[in-house]
Amino acid sequence: MIRLGIIGYGYWGPNLARAAAEVDATEVAAIADPSAAARERAGRRHPSARLLADWREALGDPAIEAVLIATPVASHFEIALAALRAGKHVLVEKPMADAAPNAALLIEEATRRGLTLMVDHTFVYTPAVRALRELVTAGSLGDIYYYDSTRINLGLFQRDVNVIWDLAVHDFAILDHLLEASPVAISASAASFVADSPDNIAHLSVYYSSGAMAHLNVSWLAPVKVRQTLIGGSRRMVIYDDMQPSEKIKIYDRGIAVSNDPQQIHDRLISYRVGDMASPALSAKEALVTEIEHFAECIATGARPLTDGESGLRIVEMLTAATRSSRLRGQPVELGALREAS
Amino acid sequence: MIRLGIIGYGYWGPNLARAAAEVDATEVAAIADPSAAARERAGRRHPSARLLADWREALGDPAIEAVLIATPVASHFEIALAALRAGKHVLVEKPMADAAPNAALLIEEATRRGLTLMVDHTFVYTPAVRALRELVTAGSLGDIYYYDSTRINLGLFQRDVNVIWDLAVHDFAILDHLLEASPVAISASAASFVADSPDNIAHLSVYYSSGAMAHLNVSWLAPVKVRQTLIGGSRRMVIYDDMQPSEKIKIYDRGIAVSNDPQQIHDRLISYRVGDMASPALSAKEALVTEIEHFAECIATGARPLTDGESGLRIVEMLTAATRSSRLRGQPVELGALREAS
Amino acid sequence: MIRLGIIGYGYWGPNLARAAAEVDATEVAAIADPSAAARERAGRRHPSARLLADWREALGDPAIEAVLIATPVASHFEIALAALRAGKHVLVEKPMADAAPNAALLIEEATRRGLTLMVDHTFVYTPAVRALRELVTAGSLGDIYYYDSTRINLGLFQRDVNVIWDLAVHDFAILDHLLEASPVAISASAASFVADSPDNIAHLSVYYSSGAMAHLNVSWLAPVKVRQTLIGGSRRMVIYDDMQPSEKIKIYDRGIAVSNDPQQIHDRLISYRVGDMASPALSAKEALVTEIEHFAECIATGARPLTDGESGLRIVEMLTAATRSSRLRGQPVELGALREAS
Amino acid sequence: MIRLGIIGYGYWGPNLARAAAEVDATEVAAIADPSAAARERAGRRHPSARLLADWREALGDPAIEAVLIATPVASHFEIALAALRAGKHVLVEKPMADAAPNAALLIEEATRRGLTLMVDHTFVYTPAVRALRELVTAGSLGDIYYYDSTRINLGLFQRDVNVIWDLAVHDFAILDHLLEASPVAISASAASFVADSPDNIAHLSVYYSSGAMAHLNVSWLAPVKVRQTLIGGSRRMVIYDDMQPSEKIKIYDRGIAVSNDPQQIHDRLISYRVGDMASPALSAKEALVTEIEHFAECIATGARPLTDGESGLRIVEMLTAATRSSRLRGQPVELGALREAS
């Protein structure tokens, strides 16, 4: 049984605590939040947990082996670094840090101490993304041509991060997991239509060395909620619609075929393949529970998490590149150049 | 009764001829196509029309007052110029020409001769876009923030034009009509996943001096057909889904409200407005019939067509800028610079 | 503050308890359930409530003013009667009783003692049904022609009641509330495709003296979940789709118009009216909270609940008639005859 | 090449003529209609066909081998009988006749003369119903439990037939084809909400000796057009949605499993099976072309049509039983008794 400290009990912390309480291998030993009201809520739901006003107390408790950090982004680096230095394993909310160099320091610290460092990119642990990953690795889709995602809704407006850091971060995590490749450049356009608010709509184009392209449409200013991704491959294409209660994933045996038949060469080279569609039944297991089980297992075995520090760093780099390009009206920002500069 | 010559009877010409035959004010007097099979088909459906192998014959026929040109893009300029010089009014398929300077020459020629020059941007004449235009000009949407369009399907691959010239051209025409403003810059990313084929997927970001942004997602390589546009304004938002048999347009009384209340200033500045949705009944009249009636009326009255040569030119400029940006991985191309350069 | 006893803490009781705890005017004073495990769950969520193994203890507690009964249907009558005799106000789960005479006895008892007797027909308190009720009473729909409901899904199979008592009961409650009229007869067909299971699919036709008809399609054996109702009136028609996250209600300004114009009389008498559609924004308030607030207010003021004993009785009569008809392959069962016979 | 006479060129006749012209094995030799305007339209589209004011002339033409009859229902019997007596093969619009005895006489006449008699139940020839038939005969669905169809829209109101004869006729044809079994009884409820109009909404329950049930919901008075059928079997379930441009058929590997495990017997006997969904790609071939090819082939080979006179008779019997039950408020009408009585 791994004893956990939950740091931050605002919007997301209660979800982490609830999931951790459901996982057999973990126990919520302490919950830290500066707000008395938050601690009171925490106490009612987790009567056996220590309630702390200062997260440093959790780090000083030798009975606590690992911490889950769900505080504002700006504090991720400081708390995670202190936790690692106190010998705790760390699962930190996304994005891992507000800047790539800080993310790199966390990786270094965790490596030196042999501790598990994991980033809470929850989508990677959903049954839908697990199924997509299997399709990609099994070669069912063939070569990946594009990933095209629409992630829009009305609100919630954030004050401390723009819509790229708030929403595109999910697609970056899914892309990093599915493609196992880092992009070479990102072009982004963004705009804010609310005074004194960070950018609230954005479109991002992500270039890969394989020729694959990703495109993300993120917005806090849409009349309806959409969570839809199209993935096009040389063999099959997928629609992943996260708003559907069932049939979230539809796999289309469709594509084009280019004829090499010299008879047809002057005629019509490109024909269409329109085959069946299939929609696999997905597990109903909650992603957060799967994720915390994985965290516990990585701590126990020393295995590398699916969403380890390195992937967290790559995602912070993508977020940084995208925000930079958005200030240049879509001028592409090279990821390599960015990394060298930092 | 205006006597028309139809030039080109391949894919689109038959639609123009059929619509022209339905319009009271016009008559299909001649149909020209180099293919004998095409002329045979034309003859069966339009038994009273002259059938010509060479379009020059139509221009030489003094009984013909106007021509509808539905030939490949590369030939638009030559045929339209010759028609104007022969004193014929011209309705030319979109895009108006393959390059902006040619489009400008056509405008000049038409103006000098006092002839009607119109471009067949059919979408502008659909009941749905007519309704959108009314919403915008009546101020129902408030200030326009964004126009976000997805226009994707499997095929048809074109050989002579890329997906931008094939599909984004429709959104450019709608934008030009709705916003009555020219963009300042366009950033585009595009890719081809089929050997020797022009770009088959593209994403375009269009910047306006008002701060409004348009974004277009166009593809020949999607598993399903989507024709959906979101328009966000300061007062209302619209979803225009052209694939719906009814309820093509939904108007949402939704948005955000920024509080100036000093009591709330430290609290939550931005609140959401979630009001009713309304979907207007639309006319079932065919757009092409409306368009040809409009052409006939402009010829008769000398009025300026909704989709006149000037708008056709602006759209060719946008297509040119978008294609150029796509070769620079999204580096924005200024429309003004482009115009001066040409 | 009205002190409540919750009787039965199985599937539905926890929802009643949670909602009662949220309502300002009520307090969960006691929870009774014979299962020790259920009492343990209840204790964790409602630490200040008395936990009782026997519901009779709750009735004997003078501090408890009212009870919410969420036990199996077969026990509703006995417990509700005892509660009324003990001077408690009663809110009983639907259906009110397993037979009409028992329901009538409960009404009699409550009336004699001046106690509030209410039935938990939750749908009546949903924002969607509130909105439908306003449309009907305001005359927006005109005369009601039909109510056509599909309420199907895979499972959950019940052992003690058939699919009519489990699912059609909701439509009967909505109909009773919307139409303010009792049906004259019901014709039902039903079938079971699972050995030793009560009927799992059924179709019901409900005849009203006004000429209006209702039709209900209920099933535990459908591949997908559907909750959709069409209501047709002489002025407007409505689609109520409870599975939609938003736009649950769509009001269509559509119908037919019969011409009295003698000119047209030999021609085409019936024309169609296809006008706009509107979808009102609905409150997000939880129905169960609204319902318990209403119960508290009826207790305080002596007002008659929307879903009072009389309506509960009418619904039990409809359920009885429907089940009887289903055994006669759809032979219609008159509600009046049924009432006299009992 | 089989030379055909088309009798009736109103609403449906032009579709038959167009399809017959497309089929290689048939030729439109004559078109008969009493209306001069109809004959003029026919002449423009079928310039080589003889145009006749009186259908008797077509029967007298020895060059005509077969007739397609698309006249009002009331005249089907007279014309079809005369055609058979004149030695012509007959394809008659649905329903085959206005009464079962007349349908039986047609069968008798065709049998005696060795002529092909086929009924135009077009749905049976659609790619979707062909696919459903394959699923049923291959046993993929297991035992059929139910067929549940919604076939509703606004208008078109018919004057000579009620909504059962207009719309339910399609489902009866599909059922007759899929199930290869005659129902034992039908219960129907119907109503008219338009003065002097035949019934415009109806619900039908159809009982089979296997225990299977069919239910049909048909209406001319719905705000939107729906064409959706659910088919439930012991192994799989299907949703057939004819309004979908693609994915018309979805096959769900879902159902229930009843445990015989004595360990579970007191626990939960019924469990759910929620497996994958698959949607087969369907041919885009037009049903009417397939149907006329089939007619031509049956003439050539003497094979029995899929929609032969016998099936046409069974469907007329079902229509008769349904209408009769609807006048008795759903009292079931036995098909056997009906047949004996006639």
PDB file of N, CA and C in Angstrom, chain B residues 246-247 250 252 254 274-282, chain C residues 246-247 250 252 254 274-282:
ATOM      1  N   SER B 246     -32.525  19.438 -43.003  1.00  0.00           N
ATOM      2  CA  SER B 246     -33.174  20.673 -42.565  1.00  0.00           C
ATOM      3  C   SER B 246     -32.354  21.201 -41.401  1.00  0.00           C
ATOM      4  N   GLU B 247     -32.735  22.326 -40.840  1.00  0.00           N
ATOM      5  CA  GLU B 247     -31.973  22.925 -39.733  1.00  0.00           C
ATOM      6  C   GLU B 247     -30.506  23.137 -40.099  1.00  0.00           C
ATOM      7  N   LYS B 250     -28.286  27.086 -37.301  1.00  0.00           N
ATOM      8  CA  LYS B 250     -28.732  27.212 -35.912  1.00  0.00           C
ATOM      9  C   LYS B 250     -28.078  28.455 -35.319  1.00  0.00           C
ATOM     10  N   TYR B 252     -27.360  30.582 -32.010  1.00  0.00           N
ATOM     11  CA  TYR B 252     -27.287  30.424 -30.556  1.00  0.00           C
ATOM     12  C   TYR B 252     -27.155  31.788 -29.892  1.00  0.00           C
ATOM     13  N   ARG B 254     -25.765  32.865 -27.385  1.00  0.00           N
ATOM     14  CA  ARG B 254     -24.775  32.509 -26.379  1.00  0.00           C
ATOM     15  C   ARG B 254     -23.544  33.366 -26.518  1.00  0.00           C
ATOM     16  N   VAL B 274     -26.052  31.720 -21.777  1.00  0.00           N
ATOM     17  CA  VAL B 274     -26.517  30.539 -22.508  1.00  0.00           C
ATOM     18  C   VAL B 274     -28.019  30.680 -22.720  1.00  0.00           C
ATOM     19  N   GLY B 275     -28.381  31.227 -23.871  1.00  0.00           N
ATOM     20  CA  GLY B 275     -29.799  31.474 -24.149  1.00  0.00           C
ATOM     21  C   GLY B 275     -30.351  30.481 -25.154  1.00  0.00           C
ATOM     22  N   ASP B 276     -31.444  30.820 -25.760  1.00  0.00           N
ATOM     23  CA  ASP B 276     -32.154  29.935 -26.668  1.00  0.00           C
ATOM     24  C   ASP B 276     -31.401  29.721 -27.984  1.00  0.00           C
ATOM     25  N   MET B 277     -31.823  28.718 -28.694  1.00  0.00           N
ATOM     26  CA  MET B 277     -31.318  28.475 -30.040  1.00  0.00           C
ATOM     27  C   MET B 277     -32.510  28.577 -30.994  1.00  0.00           C
ATOM     28  N   ALA B 278     -32.272  29.112 -32.168  1.00  0.00           N
ATOM     29  CA  ALA B 278     -33.338  29.204 -33.161  1.00  0.00           C
ATOM     30  C   ALA B 278     -32.798  28.761 -34.511  1.00  0.00           C
ATOM     31  N   SER B 279     -33.644  28.074 -35.259  1.00  0.00           N
ATOM     32  CA  SER B 279     -33.241  27.600 -36.578  1.00  0.00           C
ATOM     33  C   SER B 279     -34.285  28.046 -37.596  1.00  0.00           C
ATOM     34  N   PRO B 280     -33.935  29.010 -38.434  1.00  0.00           N
ATOM     35  CA  PRO B 280     -34.935  29.543 -39.366  1.00  0.00           C
ATOM     36  C   PRO B 280     -35.257  28.567 -40.489  1.00  0.00           C
ATOM     37  N   ALA B 281     -36.507  28.574 -40.908  1.00  0.00           N
ATOM     38  CA  ALA B 281     -36.888  27.806 -42.099  1.00  0.00           C
ATOM     39  C   ALA B 281     -36.250  28.478 -43.308  1.00  0.00           C
ATOM     40  N   LEU B 282     -35.670  27.685 -44.191  1.00  0.00           N
ATOM     41  CA  LEU B 282     -35.004  28.238 -45.369  1.00  0.00           C
ATOM     42  C   LEU B 282     -35.801  27.889 -46.621  1.00  0.00           C
TER      43      LEU B 282
ATOM     44  N   SER C 246     -27.650  19.218 -24.698  1.00  0.00           N
ATOM     45  CA  SER C 246     -28.390  20.481 -24.744  1.00  0.00           C
ATOM     46  C   SER C 246     -29.427  20.329 -25.850  1.00  0.00           C
ATOM     47  N   GLU C 247     -30.228  21.344 -26.080  1.00  0.00           N
ATOM     48  CA  GLU C 247     -31.289  21.261 -27.098  1.00  0.00           C
ATOM     49  C   GLU C 247     -32.196  20.047 -26.893  1.00  0.00           C
ATOM     50  N   LYS C 250     -37.075  20.793 -28.941  1.00  0.00           N
ATOM     51  CA  LYS C 250     -37.131  21.557 -30.183  1.00  0.00           C
ATOM     52  C   LYS C 250     -38.593  21.761 -30.547  1.00  0.00           C
ATOM     53  N   TYR C 252     -41.206  22.996 -33.303  1.00  0.00           N
ATOM     54  CA  TYR C 252     -41.306  23.215 -34.741  1.00  0.00           C
ATOM     55  C   TYR C 252     -42.604  23.939 -35.077  1.00  0.00           C
ATOM     56  N   ARG C 254     -44.575  23.906 -37.416  1.00  0.00           N
ATOM     57  CA  ARG C 254     -44.921  23.143 -38.607  1.00  0.00           C
ATOM     58  C   ARG C 254     -46.280  22.495 -38.437  1.00  0.00           C
ATOM     59  N   VAL C 274     -44.227  24.937 -43.061  1.00  0.00           N
ATOM     60  CA  VAL C 274     -42.895  24.579 -42.579  1.00  0.00           C
ATOM     61  C   VAL C 274     -42.204  25.848 -42.125  1.00  0.00           C
ATOM     62  N   GLY C 275     -42.320  26.157 -40.839  1.00  0.00           N
ATOM     63  CA  GLY C 275     -41.735  27.380 -40.307  1.00  0.00           C
ATOM     64  C   GLY C 275     -40.478  27.106 -39.505  1.00  0.00           C
ATOM     65  N   ASP C 276     -40.113  28.056 -38.686  1.00  0.00           N
ATOM     66  CA  ASP C 276     -38.868  27.987 -37.931  1.00  0.00           C
ATOM     67  C   ASP C 276     -38.915  26.931 -36.825  1.00  0.00           C
ATOM     68  N   MET C 277     -37.746  26.631 -36.320  1.00  0.00           N
ATOM     69  CA  MET C 277     -37.616  25.769 -35.156  1.00  0.00           C
ATOM     70  C   MET C 277     -36.957  26.591 -34.053  1.00  0.00           C
ATOM     71  N   ALA C 278     -37.359  26.361 -32.828  1.00  0.00           N
ATOM     72  CA  ALA C 278     -36.739  27.063 -31.694  1.00  0.00           C
ATOM     73  C   ALA C 278     -36.471  26.064 -30.584  1.00  0.00           C
ATOM     74  N   SER C 279     -35.356  26.261 -29.906  1.00  0.00           N
ATOM     75  CA  SER C 279     -34.990  25.372 -28.817  1.00  0.00           C
ATOM     76  C   SER C 279     -34.678  26.222 -27.595  1.00  0.00           C
ATOM     77  N   PRO C 280     -35.555  26.183 -26.593  1.00  0.00           N
ATOM     78  CA  PRO C 280     -35.352  27.060 -25.440  1.00  0.00           C
ATOM     79  C   PRO C 280     -34.208  26.579 -24.547  1.00  0.00           C
ATOM     80  N   ALA C 281     -33.495  27.535 -23.971  1.00  0.00           N
ATOM     81  CA  ALA C 281     -32.495  27.191 -22.961  1.00  0.00           C
ATOM     82  C   ALA C 281     -33.240  26.698 -21.724  1.00  0.00           C
ATOM     83  N   LEU C 282     -32.760  25.603 -21.134  1.00  0.00           N
ATOM     84  CA  LEU C 282     -33.422  25.037 -19.959  1.00  0.00           C
ATOM     85  C   LEU C 282     -32.544  25.218 -18.729  1.00  0.00           C
TER      86      LEU C 282
END
